[in-house]
């Protein structure tokens, strides 16, 4: 992956991890990690959030169910695969939310299992894994400036 791709992963970790510590709806993880979806196919998302197992962090890969959130940062070599093949797998498996982060276009596509078209966002990204907690809000212009311009 390009440096910007890896830096985007790092910035998203810095945004997601404090939120998940404050509102423990799930646990953040990164690839390389083979996730087995209901389809039986393995995927390696850049970032993903999994549900607690009995109120605790999963102890091994077999305990991980379908992720609450999956994030892919597009790369020229994987864009088509991420947008079509992986998206369909995530939707069919019931992944709660799938973000496709397009650094070149400075936007995020948000997909849910029932969506036929994504929400295409370039202003604010909102994620609320549990309706009783405050949502995470990410200022996308600030995010893309941090990733692509260093500030």
Coordinates of N, CA and C in Angstrom, one line a residue:
X1 N 0.8 -1.2 0.0 CA 0.0 0.0 0.0 C 0.9 1.3 0.0
X2 N 0.3 2.3 -0.6 CA 1.0 3.6 -0.6 C 1.1 4.2 0.8
X3 N 2.0 5.1 1.0 CA 2.1 5.8 2.3 C 0.8 6.4 2.8
X4 N 0.1 7.1 1.8 CA -1.1 7.8 2.2 C -2.2 6.7 2.7
X5 N -2.2 5.6 2.1 CA -3.1 4.5 2.5 C -2.8 4.1 3.9
X6 N -1.6 3.9 4.2 CA -1.2 3.5 5.6 C -1.5 4.6 6.6
X7 N -1.2 5.8 6.2 CA -1.4 6.9 7.1 C -2.9 7.1 7.3
X8 N -3.8 6.9 6.3 CA -5.2 6.9 6.5 C -5.7 5.9 7.5
X9 N -5.1 4.7 7.5 CA -5.4 3.6 8.5 C -5.1 4.1 9.8
X10 N -3.9 4.7 10.0 CA -3.4 5.2 11.3 C -4.3 6.3 11.8
X11 N -4.7 7.2 11.0 CA -5.6 8.3 11.4 C -6.9 7.8 11.9
X12 N -7.5 6.8 11.1 CA -8.8 6.2 11.5 C -8.7 5.5 12.8
X13 N -7.5 4.8 13.1 CA -7.3 4.2 14.3 C -7.4 5.2 15.5
X14 N -6.7 6.3 15.2 CA -6.6 7.4 16.2 C -8.0 8.0 16.5
X15 N -8.9 7.9 15.5 CA -10.3 8.5 15.7 C -11.2 7.4 16.3
X16 N -11.1 6.2 15.9 CA -12.0 5.1 16.4 C -11.7 4.6 17.8
X17 N -10.4 4.4 18.1 CA -10.0 3.8 19.3 C -10.5 4.6 20.6
X18 N -10.3 5.9 20.6 CA -10.8 6.6 21.8 C -12.4 6.5 21.9
X19 N -13.0 6.5 20.8 CA -14.5 6.4 20.8 C -14.9 5.1 21.4
X20 N -14.2 4.0 20.9 CA -14.6 2.7 21.4 C -14.2 2.4 22.8
X21 N -13.2 3.2 23.3 CA -12.9 3.1 24.8 C -14.0 3.8 25.6
X22 N -14.5 4.9 25.1 CA -15.5 5.6 25.8 C -16.9 4.9 25.7
X23 N -17.2 4.4 24.6 CA -18.5 3.7 24.3 C -18.1 2.3 23.9
X24 N -18.0 1.3 24.8 CA -17.4 0.0 24.4 C -18.4 -0.9 23.7
X25 N -18.7 -0.5 22.4 CA -19.6 -1.2 21.6 C -18.9 -2.3 20.9
X26 N -17.6 -2.3 20.8 CA -16.8 -3.3 20.0 C -15.3 -3.1 20.2
X27 N -14.6 -3.9 19.5 CA -13.1 -3.8 19.5 C -12.6 -3.6 18.1
X28 N -11.6 -2.7 18.0 CA -11.0 -2.4 16.8 C -9.8 -3.3 16.5
X29 N -9.7 -3.7 15.2 CA -8.6 -4.5 14.8 C -8.2 -4.1 13.4
X30 N -7.0 -4.6 13.0 CA -6.5 -4.2 11.7 C -6.0 -5.5 11.0
X31 N -5.8 -5.3 9.7 CA -5.2 -6.4 8.9 C -3.7 -6.3 9.0
X32 N -3.0 -7.4 8.8 CA -3.5 -8.6 8.2 C -4.3 -9.5 9.2
X33 N -5.4 -9.9 8.8 CA -6.3 -10.7 9.6 C -7.4 -11.3 8.6
X34 N -7.4 -12.6 8.5 CA -8.4 -13.3 7.7 C -9.7 -13.4 8.5
X35 N -10.7 -12.7 8.0 CA -12.0 -12.9 8.6 C -12.8 -13.8 7.7
X36 N -13.5 -14.7 8.4 CA -14.3 -15.7 7.7 C -15.8 -15.2 7.8
X37 N -16.4 -14.8 6.7 CA -17.7 -14.3 6.7 C -18.7 -15.5 6.6
X38 N -20.0 -15.3 6.7 CA -21.0 -16.3 6.6 C -20.9 -17.0 5.2
X39 N -20.4 -16.4 4.2 CA -20.3 -17.0 2.9 C -19.2 -18.0 2.9
X40 N -18.4 -18.1 4.0 CA -17.2 -19.0 4.0 C -16.0 -18.5 3.3
X41 N -16.1 -17.3 2.8 CA -14.9 -16.7 2.1 C -14.1 -15.8 3.1
X42 N -12.8 -15.8 2.9 CA -12.0 -15.0 3.7 C -11.8 -13.6 3.1
X43 N -11.8 -12.6 4.0 CA -11.5 -11.2 3.6 C -10.5 -10.6 4.5
X44 N -9.8 -9.6 4.1 CA -8.8 -8.9 4.9 C -9.1 -7.4 4.8
X45 N -10.0 -6.9 5.6 CA -10.3 -5.5 5.6 C -9.1 -4.7 6.2
X46 N -9.0 -3.4 5.9 CA -7.9 -2.6 6.5 C -8.2 -2.4 8.0
X47 N -9.4 -2.1 8.3 CA -9.8 -2.0 9.7 C -11.2 -2.6 9.9
X48 N -11.4 -3.1 11.1 CA -12.8 -3.6 11.4 C -13.0 -3.6 12.9
X49 N -14.3 -3.5 13.2 CA -14.7 -3.5 14.6 C -15.6 -4.7 14.8
X50 N -15.3 -5.5 15.8 CA -16.1 -6.7 16.2 C -16.8 -6.5 17.5
X51 N -17.9 -7.2 17.7 CA -18.7 -7.1 18.9 C -18.0 -7.9 20.0
X52 N -18.3 -7.4 21.2 CA -17.8 -8.2 22.4 C -18.4 -9.6 22.4
X53 N -17.6 -10.5 23.0 CA -18.1 -11.9 23.2 C -18.3 -12.1 24.7
X54 N -19.5 -12.2 25.1 CA -19.8 -12.4 26.5 C -19.3 -11.2 27.3
X55 N -19.3 -10.0 26.8 CA -18.9 -8.8 27.5 C -17.4 -8.6 27.5
X56 N -16.6 -9.3 26.7 CA -15.2 -9.2 26.7 C -14.7 -9.2 25.2
X57 N -13.4 -8.9 25.1 CA -12.7 -8.9 23.8 C -12.6 -10.4 23.3
X58 N -12.9 -10.6 22.0 CA -12.7 -12.0 21.5 C -11.2 -12.5 21.8
X59 N -11.1 -13.8 22.2 CA -9.8 -14.3 22.5 C -9.1 -14.9 21.3
X60 N -9.9 -15.4 20.3 CA -9.3 -15.9 19.1 C -10.2 -15.7 17.9
X61 N -9.7 -16.0 16.7 CA -10.4 -15.6 15.5 C -11.7 -16.4 15.4
X62 N -11.8 -17.6 16.0 CA -13.0 -18.4 15.9 C -14.2 -17.7 16.6
X63 N -13.9 -16.9 17.6 CA -15.0 -16.2 18.4 C -15.5 -15.0 17.7
X64 N -14.8 -14.5 16.6 CA -15.3 -13.3 16.0 C -16.4 -13.6 15.0
X65 N -17.5 -12.8 15.2 CA -18.7 -12.9 14.4 C -18.6 -12.0 13.2
X66 N -19.7 -11.6 12.7 CA -19.8 -10.6 11.6 C -19.4 -9.2 12.2
X67 N -18.5 -8.5 11.6 CA -18.1 -7.2 12.1 C -19.2 -6.1 12.1
X68 N -19.1 -5.2 13.1 CA -20.1 -4.1 13.2 C -19.7 -3.1 12.1
X69 N -18.4 -2.9 11.9 CA -17.9 -2.0 10.9 C -16.7 -2.6 10.2
X70 N -16.6 -2.3 8.9 CA -15.5 -2.7 8.1 C -15.1 -1.5 7.3
X71 N -13.7 -1.2 7.2 CA -13.2 -0.1 6.5 C -12.2 -0.5 5.5
X72 N -12.3 -0.1 4.3 CA -11.3 -0.3 3.3 C -10.9 1.0 2.7
X73 N -9.6 1.2 2.7 CA -9.0 2.4 2.0 C -8.7 2.0 0.6
X74 N -9.3 2.7 -0.4 CA -9.0 2.3 -1.8 C -7.6 2.5 -2.2
X75 N -7.1 1.5 -3.0 CA -5.9 1.6 -3.7 C -6.2 1.4 -5.1
X76 N -5.4 2.0 -6.1 CA -5.7 1.8 -7.5 C -5.8 0.3 -7.9
X77 N -5.0 -0.5 -7.3 CA -5.0 -1.9 -7.6 C -6.2 -2.7 -7.0
X78 N -6.8 -2.2 -6.0 CA -7.9 -2.9 -5.3 C -9.3 -2.2 -5.4
X79 N -9.4 -1.1 -6.0 CA -10.6 -0.3 -6.0 C -11.8 -1.1 -6.5
X80 N -11.7 -1.7 -7.6 CA -12.8 -2.4 -8.2 C -13.2 -3.6 -7.3
X81 N -12.2 -4.3 -6.8 CA -12.5 -5.5 -5.9 C -13.2 -5.0 -4.6
X82 N -12.7 -3.9 -4.0 CA -13.3 -3.4 -2.8 C -14.7 -2.9 -3.0
X83 N -14.9 -2.2 -4.1 CA -16.2 -1.6 -4.4 C -17.3 -2.6 -4.8
X84 N -16.9 -3.7 -5.4 CA -17.9 -4.6 -5.9 C -17.8 -6.0 -5.2
X85 N -16.8 -6.7 -5.4 CA -16.7 -8.0 -4.8 C -16.8 -8.0 -3.3
X86 N -15.9 -7.3 -2.7 CA -15.9 -7.3 -1.2 C -17.2 -6.7 -0.7
X87 N -17.7 -5.6 -1.3 CA -18.9 -5.0 -0.8 C -20.0 -6.0 -0.8
X88 N -20.2 -6.7 -1.9 CA -21.3 -7.7 -1.9 C -21.1 -8.7 -0.8
X89 N -19.9 -9.2 -0.6 CA -19.7 -10.2 0.4 C -20.0 -9.6 1.8
X90 N -19.6 -8.4 2.1 CA -19.9 -7.7 3.3 C -21.4 -7.6 3.5
X91 N -22.1 -7.1 2.5 CA -23.6 -6.9 2.6 C -24.3 -8.2 2.8
X92 N -23.9 -9.3 2.0 CA -24.6 -10.6 2.1 C -24.4 -11.2 3.5
X93 N -23.2 -10.9 4.1 CA -22.9 -11.5 5.4 C -23.5 -10.7 6.6
X94 N -24.0 -9.5 6.3 CA -24.7 -8.7 7.3 C -23.7 -7.8 8.1
X95 N -22.6 -7.4 7.5 CA -21.7 -6.4 8.1 C -22.5 -5.2 8.4
X96 N -22.5 -4.7 9.6 CA -23.3 -3.5 10.0 C -23.1 -2.3 9.1
X97 N -21.9 -1.9 8.9 CA -21.5 -0.7 8.1 C -20.2 -1.0 7.4
X98 N -20.1 -0.6 6.2 CA -18.9 -0.7 5.4 C -18.6 0.6 4.8
X99 N -17.4 1.1 5.2 CA -16.9 2.4 4.7 C -15.8 2.1 3.6
X100 N -16.0 2.7 2.5 CA -15.0 2.7 1.4 C -14.4 4.1 1.4
X101 N -13.1 4.3 1.8 CA -12.5 5.6 1.8 C -11.7 5.8 0.6
X102 N -12.1 6.8 -0.2 CA -11.5 7.1 -1.5 C -10.7 8.4 -1.3
X103 N -9.4 8.2 -1.1 CA -8.5 9.3 -0.8 C -8.4 10.3 -2.0
X104 N -8.4 9.7 -3.2 CA -8.2 10.6 -4.4 C -9.5 11.5 -4.6
X105 N -10.6 11.0 -4.4 CA -11.9 11.8 -4.5 C -12.2 12.5 -3.2
X106 N -11.5 12.2 -2.1 CA -11.8 12.8 -0.8 C -13.2 12.6 -0.4
X107 N -13.6 11.4 -0.4 CA -15.0 11.0 0.0 C -15.0 9.6 0.6
X108 N -16.1 9.3 1.3 CA -16.3 8.0 1.9 C -17.7 7.5 1.4
X109 N -17.7 6.3 0.9 CA -19.0 5.6 0.6 C -19.3 4.8 1.8
X110 N -20.6 4.9 2.2 CA -21.1 4.2 3.4 C -22.2 3.2 2.9
X111 N -21.9 1.9 3.1 CA -22.9 0.9 2.7 C -23.4 0.2 4.0
X112 N -24.6 -0.2 3.9 CA -25.3 -1.1 4.9 C -25.8 -2.3 4.2
X113 N -26.2 -3.4 4.9 CA -26.6 -4.6 4.2 C -27.7 -4.4 3.2
X114 N -28.7 -3.5 3.5 CA -29.8 -3.4 2.6 C -29.7 -2.4 1.5
X115 N -28.6 -1.7 1.5 CA -28.4 -0.6 0.5 C -28.2 -1.1 -0.9
X116 N -28.8 -0.4 -1.9 CA -28.6 -0.6 -3.3 C -27.6 0.4 -3.8
X117 N -27.5 1.5 -3.1 CA -26.5 2.6 -3.4 C -25.9 3.1 -2.1
X118 N -24.7 3.6 -2.2 CA -24.1 4.1 -0.9 C -24.5 5.5 -0.6
X119 N -24.4 5.9 0.6 CA -24.3 7.3 1.0 C -22.9 7.7 0.7
X120 N -22.8 8.8 -0.1 CA -21.5 9.3 -0.5 C -21.3 10.6 0.3
X121 N -20.3 10.6 1.1 CA -20.1 11.7 2.1 C -18.7 12.3 1.8
X122 N -18.7 13.7 1.9 CA -17.5 14.4 1.8 C -17.4 15.5 2.9
X123 N -18.4 15.6 3.8 CA -18.4 16.6 4.8 C -18.2 16.0 6.2
X124 N -19.2 15.1 6.6 CA -19.1 14.5 7.9 C -19.5 13.0 7.8
X125 N -18.7 12.2 8.5 CA -19.0 10.8 8.6 C -19.5 10.5 10.0
X126 N -20.7 9.9 10.1 CA -21.3 9.6 11.4 C -21.4 8.1 11.5
X127 N -21.0 7.5 12.7 CA -21.2 6.1 12.9 C -21.7 6.0 14.3
X128 N -22.8 5.2 14.5 CA -23.4 5.0 15.8 C -23.7 3.5 15.9
X129 N -22.8 2.7 16.4 CA -23.0 1.3 16.5 C -24.1 0.9 17.5
X130 N -24.4 1.8 18.4 CA -25.4 1.5 19.4 C -26.3 2.7 19.5
X131 N -27.6 2.6 19.3 CA -28.5 3.7 19.3 C -28.6 4.5 20.6
X132 N -28.1 3.9 21.7 CA -28.2 4.6 23.0 C -26.9 5.4 23.4
X133 N -25.9 5.3 22.5 CA -24.7 6.1 22.8 C -24.5 7.2 21.7
X134 N -23.7 8.2 22.1 CA -23.4 9.3 21.2 C -22.7 8.8 20.0
X135 N -23.1 9.3 18.8 CA -22.4 8.8 17.6 C -21.0 9.4 17.5
X136 N -20.1 8.6 16.8 CA -18.8 9.1 16.4 C -19.0 10.0 15.2
X137 N -18.4 11.2 15.2 CA -18.5 12.1 14.1 C -17.1 12.5 13.6
X138 N -16.9 12.2 12.3 CA -15.6 12.5 11.8 C -15.7 13.6 10.7
X139 N -15.0 14.7 10.9 CA -14.9 15.8 10.0 C -14.1 15.4 8.8
X140 N -14.7 15.1 7.7 CA -14.0 14.5 6.6 C -13.0 15.5 5.9
X141 N -13.3 16.8 5.7 CA -12.3 17.7 5.2 C -11.0 17.7 6.1
X142 N -11.2 17.7 7.4 CA -10.1 17.6 8.3 C -9.3 16.3 8.2
X143 N -10.1 15.2 8.1 CA -9.5 13.9 8.0 C -8.6 13.8 6.7
X144 N -9.2 14.2 5.6 CA -8.4 14.2 4.3 C -7.2 15.1 4.4
X145 N -7.4 16.3 5.0 CA -6.2 17.2 5.1 C -5.1 16.6 5.9
X146 N -5.5 15.9 7.0 CA -4.5 15.3 7.9 C -3.7 14.2 7.1
X147 N -4.5 13.4 6.4 CA -3.9 12.2 5.7 C -3.1 12.7 4.4
X148 N -3.6 13.6 3.7 CA -3.0 14.0 2.4 C -2.1 15.2 2.4
X149 N -2.3 16.0 3.4 CA -1.5 17.3 3.5 C -0.7 17.4 4.7
X150 N -0.9 16.5 5.7 CA -0.1 16.5 6.9 C -0.6 17.6 7.9
X151 N -1.9 17.9 7.8 CA -2.3 18.9 8.8 C -3.6 19.5 8.6

